[in-house]
mmCIF file of C-alpha atoms in Angstrom:
data_model
loop_
_atom_site.group_PDB
_atom_site.id
_atom_site.type_symbol
_atom_site.label_atom_id
_atom_site.label_comp_id
_atom_site.label_asym_id
_atom_site.label_seq_id
_atom_site.Cartn_x
_atom_site.Cartn_y
_atom_site.Cartn_z
ATOM 1 C CA UNK A 8 97.927 94.126 81.212
ATOM 2 C CA UNK A 9 99.696 93.641 77.909
ATOM 3 C CA UNK A 10 102.917 95.557 77.501
ATOM 4 C CA UNK A 11 104.327 96.575 74.079
ATOM 5 C CA UNK A 12 107.681 94.966 74.902
ATOM 6 C CA UNK A 13 105.917 91.578 75.015
ATOM 7 C CA UNK A 14 104.978 91.833 71.356
ATOM 8 C CA UNK A 15 108.031 92.542 69.228
ATOM 9 C CA UNK A 16 108.046 90.958 65.766
ATOM 10 C CA UNK A 17 110.015 87.933 67.004
ATOM 11 C CA UNK A 18 107.336 87.021 69.554
ATOM 12 C CA UNK A 19 104.338 87.400 67.255
ATOM 13 C CA UNK A 20 106.086 85.669 64.365
ATOM 14 C CA UNK A 21 105.938 82.335 66.208
ATOM 15 C CA UNK A 22 102.154 82.544 66.640
ATOM 16 C CA UNK A 23 101.529 83.730 63.079
ATOM 17 C CA UNK A 24 103.842 81.061 61.640
ATOM 18 C CA UNK A 25 102.011 78.291 63.485
ATOM 19 C CA UNK A 26 98.642 79.432 62.177
ATOM 20 C CA UNK A 27 99.862 79.921 58.599
ATOM 21 C CA UNK A 28 101.738 76.601 58.547
ATOM 22 C CA UNK A 29 98.631 74.869 59.853
ATOM 23 C CA UNK A 30 96.603 76.371 56.976
ATOM 24 C CA UNK A 31 99.337 76.086 54.332
ATOM 25 C CA UNK A 32 102.024 73.575 55.405
ATOM 26 C CA UNK A 33 104.490 74.372 52.600
ATOM 27 C CA UNK A 34 104.638 78.161 52.942
ATOM 28 C CA UNK A 35 108.084 79.608 52.260
ATOM 29 C CA UNK A 36 109.973 81.583 54.928
ATOM 30 C CA UNK A 37 109.638 84.696 52.757
ATOM 31 C CA UNK A 38 105.856 84.250 52.640
ATOM 32 C CA UNK A 39 105.754 83.781 56.405
ATOM 33 C CA UNK A 40 107.670 87.038 56.948
ATOM 34 C CA UNK A 41 105.338 88.947 54.624
ATOM 35 C CA UNK A 42 102.240 87.575 56.347
ATOM 36 C CA UNK A 43 103.652 88.410 59.785
ATOM 37 C CA UNK A 44 104.367 91.963 58.601
ATOM 38 C CA UNK A 45 100.830 92.350 57.217
ATOM 39 C CA UNK A 46 99.232 90.976 60.383
ATOM 40 C CA UNK A 47 101.225 93.361 62.566
ATOM 41 C CA UNK A 48 100.334 96.411 60.442
ATOM 42 C CA UNK A 49 96.676 95.397 60.306
ATOM 43 C CA UNK A 50 96.693 95.054 64.101
ATOM 44 C CA UNK A 51 98.012 98.625 64.483
ATOM 45 C CA UNK A 52 95.435 99.923 62.000
ATOM 46 C CA UNK A 53 92.653 98.177 63.935
ATOM 47 C CA UNK A 54 93.892 99.309 67.358
ATOM 48 C CA UNK A 55 93.917 102.945 66.360
ATOM 49 C CA UNK A 56 90.544 102.630 64.622
ATOM 50 C CA UNK A 57 89.130 101.316 67.888
ATOM 51 C CA UNK A 58 90.821 104.131 69.812
ATOM 52 C CA UNK A 59 89.199 106.659 67.467
ATOM 53 C CA UNK A 60 85.763 105.091 67.930
ATOM 54 C CA UNK A 61 86.102 105.225 71.709
ATOM 55 C CA UNK A 62 87.396 108.809 71.708
ATOM 56 C CA UNK A 63 84.617 109.969 69.385
ATOM 57 C CA UNK A 64 82.064 108.296 71.639
ATOM 58 C CA UNK A 65 83.618 110.011 74.664
ATOM 59 C CA UNK A 66 83.350 113.434 72.997
ATOM 60 C CA UNK A 67 79.788 112.700 71.928
ATOM 61 C CA UNK A 68 78.826 111.568 75.460
ATOM 62 C CA UNK A 69 75.044 111.817 75.773
ATOM 63 C CA UNK A 70 74.572 114.606 73.262
ATOM 64 C CA UNK A 71 71.401 114.674 71.203
ATOM 65 C CA UNK A 72 73.563 115.210 68.152
ATOM 66 C CA UNK A 73 75.150 112.216 66.508
ATOM 67 C CA UNK A 74 77.962 113.885 64.561
ATOM 68 C CA UNK A 75 79.985 117.040 64.921
ATOM 69 C CA UNK A 76 83.040 117.879 62.876
ATOM 70 C CA UNK A 77 84.610 119.330 66.002
ATOM 71 C CA UNK A 78 84.433 115.925 67.740
ATOM 72 C CA UNK A 79 86.008 114.244 64.731
ATOM 73 C CA UNK A 80 88.799 116.831 64.586
ATOM 74 C CA UNK A 81 89.544 116.464 68.309
ATOM 75 C CA UNK A 82 89.566 112.691 67.953
ATOM 76 C CA UNK A 83 91.882 112.733 64.951
ATOM 77 C CA UNK A 84 94.232 115.195 66.658
ATOM 78 C CA UNK A 85 94.480 113.093 69.808
ATOM 79 C CA UNK A 86 95.006 109.866 67.866
ATOM 80 C CA UNK A 87 97.705 111.451 65.694
ATOM 81 C CA UNK A 88 99.457 112.829 68.772
ATOM 82 C CA UNK A 89 99.284 109.460 70.496
ATOM 83 C CA UNK A 90 100.645 107.689 67.408
ATOM 84 C CA UNK A 91 103.576 110.120 67.285
ATOM 85 C CA UNK A 92 104.277 109.610 70.979
ATOM 86 C CA UNK A 93 104.118 105.843 70.523
ATOM 87 C CA UNK A 94 106.651 105.961 67.707
ATOM 88 C CA UNK A 95 108.866 108.302 69.712
ATOM 89 C CA UNK A 96 108.763 105.817 72.574
ATOM 90 C CA UNK A 97 109.733 103.010 70.196
ATOM 91 C CA UNK A 98 112.899 104.868 69.178
ATOM 92 C CA UNK A 99 114.131 104.455 72.767
ATOM 93 C CA UNK A 100 113.591 100.676 72.888
ATOM 94 C CA UNK A 101 116.229 98.327 71.541
ATOM 95 C CA UNK A 102 113.824 95.762 70.082
ATOM 96 C CA UNK A 103 111.679 98.209 68.097
ATOM 97 C CA UNK A 104 112.155 101.223 65.893
ATOM 98 C CA UNK A 105 110.022 104.309 65.397
ATOM 99 C CA UNK A 106 108.785 105.411 62.012
ATOM 100 C CA UNK A 107 106.660 108.340 60.890
ATOM 101 C CA UNK A 108 105.080 105.976 58.350
ATOM 102 C CA UNK A 109 103.759 103.838 61.193
ATOM 103 C CA UNK A 110 102.240 106.955 62.758
ATOM 104 C CA UNK A 111 100.543 107.732 59.454
ATOM 105 C CA UNK A 112 99.264 104.155 59.208
ATOM 106 C CA UNK A 113 97.872 104.383 62.738
ATOM 107 C CA UNK A 114 96.223 107.714 61.974
ATOM 108 C CA UNK A 115 94.736 106.289 58.780
ATOM 109 C CA UNK A 116 93.043 103.639 60.937
ATOM 110 C CA UNK A 117 91.464 106.432 62.963
ATOM 111 C CA UNK A 118 90.471 108.324 59.821
ATOM 112 C CA UNK A 119 88.887 105.170 58.414
ATOM 113 C CA UNK A 120 86.834 104.680 61.579
ATOM 114 C CA UNK A 121 85.727 108.316 61.654
ATOM 115 C CA UNK A 122 84.649 107.985 58.018
ATOM 116 C CA UNK A 123 82.608 104.893 58.861
ATOM 117 C CA UNK A 124 81.025 106.661 61.836
ATOM 118 C CA UNK A 125 80.273 109.736 59.712
ATOM 119 C CA UNK A 126 78.686 107.688 56.934
ATOM 120 C CA UNK A 127 76.665 105.671 59.403
ATOM 121 C CA UNK A 128 75.324 108.753 61.149
ATOM 122 C CA UNK A 129 74.594 110.618 57.911
ATOM 123 C CA UNK A 130 72.171 107.911 56.778
ATOM 124 C CA UNK A 131 69.400 108.720 59.217
ATOM 125 C CA UNK A 132 68.885 111.891 61.148
ATOM 126 C CA UNK A 133 66.487 111.318 64.045
ATOM 127 C CA UNK A 134 63.818 113.847 64.870
ATOM 128 C CA UNK A 135 63.907 115.513 68.244
ATOM 129 C CA UNK A 136 60.978 117.196 69.950
ATOM 130 C CA UNK A 137 61.653 120.350 71.930
ATOM 131 C CA UNK A 138 59.769 121.426 75.051
ATOM 132 C CA UNK A 139 57.347 123.332 72.829
ATOM 133 C CA UNK A 140 56.693 120.094 70.909
ATOM 134 C CA UNK A 141 58.430 121.576 67.859
ATOM 135 C CA UNK A 142 60.148 118.923 65.709
ATOM 136 C CA UNK A 143 63.749 119.558 64.706
ATOM 137 C CA UNK A 144 66.313 117.316 63.111
ATOM 138 C CA UNK A 145 69.497 116.299 64.927
ATOM 139 C CA UNK A 146 71.470 118.226 62.297
ATOM 140 C CA UNK A 147 69.983 121.489 63.569
ATOM 141 C CA UNK A 148 71.584 123.117 66.537
ATOM 142 C CA UNK A 149 69.368 123.928 69.464
ATOM 143 C CA UNK A 150 70.061 127.591 70.095
ATOM 144 C CA UNK A 151 67.968 130.285 71.666
ATOM 145 C CA UNK A 152 66.447 132.528 69.019
ATOM 146 C CA UNK A 153 68.620 135.515 68.142
ATOM 147 C CA UNK A 154 67.522 138.850 66.714
ATOM 148 C CA UNK A 155 67.682 137.467 63.183
ATOM 149 C CA UNK A 156 65.555 134.435 64.117
ATOM 150 C CA UNK A 157 62.817 136.178 66.120
ATOM 151 C CA UNK A 158 59.270 135.949 64.788
#
């Protein structure tokens, strides 16, 4: 299992520098530092986007509905809490530092993924047939008829 202490900036810089110097042999040290910084931030953004996708899928489970705002809110809340806890943990390590801005970047990765999921699921709403062979859309909630919906 990969541990966060194995990947401080000094350890990943060596890998990133080798790749960049292979592609652009005369890159300046300043350029190498900037690229390493961008790669590390993009990795955090992507990790938390993936976490959001997995959490949303876990909340959705095998539901007939493809999107619920409640699932998205739960997912975003959990991801934000996890990002804050991760940054809090980093304040106690000597090789890393915690920052609220990193938590916001991580949460923006989750928000991006939830936006993609929401847009993808809003394109097509599948039809579902009930036991009475009545066709409803997935956007409708399946509820027993109440007094205001009785015929």
